[in-house]
């Protein structure tokens, strides 16, 4: 069965950093473009960053310059480095293949608070 697992979230102060990790069972992440999404109550799930192939990346304006998406094909893992975190970044973060999101993991909670 297809399964996505997100990890690395936590509580951080504004201006702090976190690195999220995405792994999968049942398929190979390296075969797909992979994105990081986030969701807060009352809002649509938002794609904030994606990586296509080995290095091509795309970011939402809200995170551009602060977040970096990358992948390690040896580990078949996709990362999201989150720097200069803002309170508005508080959300549950999910990884998935944009356009193929028929399955979702449980996500990882990121809370930015002073």
Short mmCIF file of C-alpha atoms in Angstrom, two decimals:
data_model
loop_
_atom_site.label_atom_id
_atom_site.label_comp_id
_atom_site.label_asym_id
_atom_site.label_seq_id
_atom_site.Cartn_x
_atom_site.Cartn_y
_atom_site.Cartn_z
CA UNK A 1 0.00 0.00 0.00
CA UNK A 2 1.16 3.54 -0.75
CA UNK A 3 2.26 5.45 2.32
CA UNK A 4 3.84 8.86 2.90
CA UNK A 5 5.54 9.80 6.15
CA UNK A 6 6.45 13.33 7.19
CA UNK A 7 8.70 14.14 10.13
CA UNK A 8 10.77 16.93 11.63
CA UNK A 9 8.12 19.35 12.80
CA UNK A 10 8.05 20.96 16.20
CA UNK A 11 7.78 24.17 18.18
CA UNK A 12 10.12 26.99 17.22
CA UNK A 13 10.36 30.72 17.92
CA UNK A 14 9.93 33.30 15.15
CA UNK A 15 13.14 33.54 13.16
CA UNK A 16 14.07 29.96 13.93
CA UNK A 17 14.62 27.00 11.61
CA UNK A 18 13.37 23.46 11.08
CA UNK A 19 14.08 20.75 8.54
CA UNK A 20 11.25 18.48 7.49
CA UNK A 21 11.75 15.05 5.92
CA UNK A 22 9.49 13.05 3.61
CA UNK A 23 9.79 9.32 2.99
CA UNK A 24 7.53 6.79 1.29
CA UNK A 25 6.59 3.14 1.24
CA UNK A 26 5.17 1.36 -1.78
CA UNK A 27 6.70 3.69 -4.35
CA UNK A 28 9.88 5.60 -5.06
CA UNK A 29 9.81 9.34 -4.42
CA UNK A 30 12.68 9.78 -6.84
CA UNK A 31 10.41 8.86 -9.75
CA UNK A 32 8.16 11.88 -9.21
CA UNK A 33 8.09 15.60 -8.76
CA UNK A 34 7.43 16.07 -5.04
CA UNK A 35 5.92 19.01 -3.23
CA UNK A 36 5.46 20.21 0.31
CA UNK A 37 1.97 21.37 1.21
CA UNK A 38 0.65 23.03 4.33
CA UNK A 39 -2.80 23.35 5.84
CA UNK A 40 -4.35 25.42 8.62
CA UNK A 41 -7.96 25.26 9.82
CA UNK A 42 -10.33 27.17 7.55
CA UNK A 43 -7.91 27.33 4.64
CA UNK A 44 -7.20 25.20 1.59
CA UNK A 45 -4.15 22.99 1.57
CA UNK A 46 -1.43 25.09 -0.04
CA UNK A 47 1.53 23.96 -2.13
CA UNK A 48 4.53 25.89 -0.83
CA UNK A 49 7.48 24.21 -2.56
CA UNK A 50 8.15 21.53 -5.16
CA UNK A 51 11.13 19.81 -6.70
CA UNK A 52 11.22 18.39 -10.21
CA UNK A 53 13.94 15.97 -11.15
CA UNK A 54 17.13 16.46 -9.24
CA UNK A 55 17.36 20.19 -8.84
CA UNK A 56 14.58 22.26 -10.41
CA UNK A 57 12.59 23.94 -7.63
CA UNK A 58 9.49 26.11 -7.42
CA UNK A 59 8.30 28.11 -4.40
CA UNK A 60 5.20 29.96 -3.38
CA UNK A 61 5.76 33.68 -2.97
CA UNK A 62 4.99 33.41 0.72
CA UNK A 63 8.06 31.24 1.38
CA UNK A 64 10.45 32.24 -1.39
CA UNK A 65 13.87 33.08 0.00
CA UNK A 66 13.15 31.37 3.31
CA UNK A 67 12.41 27.73 2.45
CA UNK A 68 14.56 25.31 0.45
CA UNK A 69 13.35 22.00 -0.95
CA UNK A 70 15.87 19.29 -1.82
CA UNK A 71 16.12 15.54 -2.27
CA UNK A 72 18.60 12.81 -1.49
CA UNK A 73 18.08 10.00 -3.98
CA UNK A 74 20.40 7.67 -2.06
CA UNK A 75 17.92 7.78 0.83
CA UNK A 76 14.87 8.43 -1.37
CA UNK A 77 14.04 11.34 0.92
CA UNK A 78 12.74 14.84 0.19
CA UNK A 79 13.54 17.65 2.61
CA UNK A 80 12.18 21.08 3.36
CA UNK A 81 14.63 23.41 5.07
CA UNK A 82 12.62 26.18 6.73
CA UNK A 83 14.52 29.29 7.81
CA UNK A 84 13.42 32.67 9.16
CA UNK A 85 10.17 31.11 10.28
CA UNK A 86 7.18 33.35 10.87
CA UNK A 87 4.08 32.86 12.98
CA UNK A 88 2.13 32.65 9.72
CA UNK A 89 4.08 29.49 8.81
CA UNK A 90 2.29 27.59 11.57
CA UNK A 91 0.50 24.66 9.90
CA UNK A 92 0.48 20.94 9.37
CA UNK A 93 2.96 20.16 6.61
CA UNK A 94 2.48 17.31 4.13
CA UNK A 95 4.48 15.94 1.24
CA UNK A 96 3.00 14.52 -1.93
CA UNK A 97 3.32 14.37 -5.70
CA UNK A 98 1.47 17.37 -7.14
CA UNK A 99 -1.37 16.19 -9.36
CA UNK A 100 -1.18 12.66 -7.96
CA UNK A 101 -2.28 13.32 -4.38
CA UNK A 102 -4.70 10.43 -3.93
CA UNK A 103 -3.03 9.47 -0.63
CA UNK A 104 -1.91 11.70 2.23
CA UNK A 105 0.25 11.03 5.24
CA UNK A 106 -0.61 12.32 8.68
CA UNK A 107 1.61 15.35 8.22
CA UNK A 108 3.94 16.97 10.71
CA UNK A 109 2.97 19.92 12.87
CA UNK A 110 5.03 23.10 12.68
CA UNK A 111 4.24 25.68 15.33
CA UNK A 112 5.98 29.06 15.30
CA UNK A 113 5.31 30.93 18.51
CA UNK A 114 6.99 33.33 20.91
#
